Coordinates of C-alpha atoms in Angstrom, one line a residue:
X19 CA -34.8 24.8 -29.2
X20 CA -32.6 22.6 -26.6
X21 CA -30.3 25.6 -26.6
X22 CA -33.1 27.7 -25.4
X23 CA -34.5 25.8 -22.9
X24 CA -31.1 25.3 -21.2
X25 CA -29.9 28.9 -21.6
X26 CA -33.1 30.9 -20.7
X27 CA -30.7 33.8 -20.0
X28 CA -30.0 34.1 -23.4
X29 CA -33.5 34.2 -24.7
X30 CA -34.0 37.1 -22.2
X31 CA -31.0 38.7 -23.4
X32 CA -32.0 38.6 -27.0
X33 CA -35.3 39.7 -26.1
X34 CA -34.3 42.7 -24.4
X35 CA -35.6 45.6 -26.2
X36 CA -33.3 48.1 -24.3
X37 CA -30.0 46.3 -26.7
X38 CA -30.0 47.3 -30.0
X39 CA -31.1 44.9 -32.7
X40 CA -28.0 44.3 -34.6
X41 CA -26.7 43.4 -31.2
X42 CA -29.1 41.0 -30.9
X43 CA -28.7 40.3 -34.1
X44 CA -25.1 40.0 -34.1
X45 CA -25.3 37.5 -30.8
X46 CA -27.6 35.4 -33.1
X47 CA -25.3 35.0 -35.8
X48 CA -22.7 34.1 -33.8
X49 CA -24.2 31.1 -31.4
X50 CA -26.1 29.9 -34.6
X51 CA -24.6 30.7 -37.8
X52 CA -22.5 27.9 -38.8
X53 CA -25.2 25.7 -36.8
X54 CA -28.6 25.9 -38.8
X55 CA -29.7 27.0 -42.1
X56 CA -29.2 30.7 -43.7
X57 CA -33.5 30.4 -43.7
X58 CA -33.3 29.2 -40.4
X59 CA -31.1 31.7 -38.9
X60 CA -32.9 34.5 -41.1
X61 CA -36.1 33.3 -39.6
X62 CA -34.8 34.0 -36.0
X63 CA -33.5 37.1 -36.9
X64 CA -36.9 38.4 -38.2
X65 CA -38.5 37.0 -34.9
X66 CA -35.5 38.8 -32.8
X67 CA -36.3 41.9 -34.6
X68 CA -40.2 41.7 -33.8
X69 CA -39.8 40.8 -30.5
X70 CA -40.9 37.4 -30.9
X71 CA -38.2 35.7 -30.3
X72 CA -39.8 33.4 -28.2
X73 CA -42.6 31.8 -30.3
X74 CA -39.5 30.1 -32.1
X75 CA -40.3 26.6 -30.2
X76 CA -44.1 26.9 -31.5
X77 CA -43.1 28.1 -35.0
X78 CA -40.6 24.6 -34.8
X79 CA -43.5 22.2 -34.1
X80 CA -45.7 23.9 -36.2
X81 CA -43.4 24.0 -38.8
X82 CA -43.0 20.2 -38.3
X83 CA -46.2 19.3 -38.4
X84 CA -46.8 20.9 -41.5
X85 CA -43.7 18.9 -42.9
X86 CA -45.3 15.8 -41.7
X87 CA -48.4 16.0 -43.1
X88 CA -47.3 17.3 -46.3
X89 CA -45.2 14.5 -46.7
X90 CA -47.0 11.3 -45.2
X91 CA -45.1 11.3 -42.4
X92 CA -46.3 10.2 -39.1
X93 CA -44.5 10.3 -35.5
X94 CA -45.2 6.9 -33.3
X95 CA -43.5 6.7 -29.6
X96 CA -44.1 3.3 -28.6
X97 CA -44.2 2.7 -24.8
X98 CA -42.8 -0.3 -23.8
X99 CA -41.8 -2.3 -19.7
X100 CA -38.2 -2.9 -20.8
X101 CA -36.3 -1.2 -23.8
X102 CA -37.0 -2.7 -27.0
X103 CA -34.4 -4.4 -29.2
X104 CA -33.8 -2.5 -32.2
X105 CA -34.9 -5.2 -34.8
X106 CA -38.1 -5.4 -32.6
X107 CA -38.3 -1.6 -33.4
X108 CA -37.9 -1.6 -37.0
X109 CA -40.2 -4.6 -37.4
X110 CA -43.2 -3.3 -35.6
X111 CA -42.3 0.6 -37.5
X112 CA -42.3 -1.4 -41.0
X113 CA -45.7 -2.8 -39.8
X114 CA -47.2 0.3 -38.7
X115 CA -46.3 1.7 -42.4
X116 CA -47.5 -1.2 -44.3
X117 CA -51.3 -0.4 -42.1
X118 CA -51.0 3.2 -42.4
X119 CA -49.7 4.0 -45.8
X120 CA -47.5 6.7 -44.4
X121 CA -43.6 6.4 -43.0
X122 CA -43.2 6.3 -39.1
X123 CA -40.8 8.1 -37.4
X124 CA -40.9 5.5 -34.7
X125 CA -39.5 6.5 -31.1
X126 CA -39.6 4.6 -27.8
X127 CA -40.5 4.9 -24.9
X128 CA -39.7 2.9 -21.1
X129 CA -42.5 3.1 -18.6
X130 CA -41.9 0.3 -16.2
X131 CA -45.4 0.9 -15.0
X132 CA -47.4 -0.9 -17.7
X133 CA -45.9 -4.1 -16.3
X134 CA -45.6 -5.2 -20.2
X135 CA -47.1 -5.4 -23.7
X136 CA -46.9 -2.0 -25.5
X137 CA -48.8 1.0 -26.1
X138 CA -48.7 3.3 -29.3
X139 CA -48.7 6.7 -29.2
X140 CA -50.1 8.4 -32.3
X141 CA -50.9 11.7 -33.4
X142 CA -54.8 11.5 -33.6
X143 CA -55.3 8.5 -30.7
X144 CA -53.8 5.6 -28.6
X145 CA -53.5 2.0 -29.0
X146 CA -52.9 0.1 -25.6
X147 CA -51.9 -3.1 -25.6
X148 CA -50.5 -3.1 -22.5
X149 CA -50.6 -5.8 -19.4
X150 CA -51.8 -2.6 -17.1
X151 CA -54.6 -1.6 -19.8
X152 CA -55.7 -5.3 -19.5
X153 CA -55.3 -5.3 -15.8
X154 CA -57.4 -2.3 -15.2
X155 CA -60.1 -3.6 -18.1
X156 CA -60.7 -6.7 -16.1
X157 CA -61.1 -5.0 -12.6
X158 CA -63.9 -2.6 -14.1
X159 CA -65.5 -5.3 -15.9
X160 CA -65.7 -7.3 -12.2
X161 CA -66.6 -4.2 -10.7
X162 CA -69.4 -3.9 -13.1
X163 CA -70.4 -7.2 -12.7
X164 CA -73.8 -8.2 -10.4
X165 CA -73.4 -11.5 -8.5

């Protein structure tokens, strides 16, 4: 729903009760009629009619979550210190799919602070194989070591 994020005034306009519903529906039709599936547009109009259009991003997130759950799709984000090459990203995606038995939608993000390695952010857990994590673990062990 980046359109609404980029144009918060547009969302306010569509949620203004003093503007007739038909006019607000027309604005939605004009802005999204050719860009979204008719079912999505109808849903947006329904939310607009009920004064709950602000809930659209949450509805979209929940729909995506349920769709993924029903179709065995798992979103994974690989965090690395430098950009991953496409062939490495594909190998990682294939490996995660073979381990989980699910279709993986792999995205990547660069965080220089991890120094090296990779952290996998899965829906229910995080697998951290980064240099920064291992250095923190070594530091924790050394702090707890009595000499």
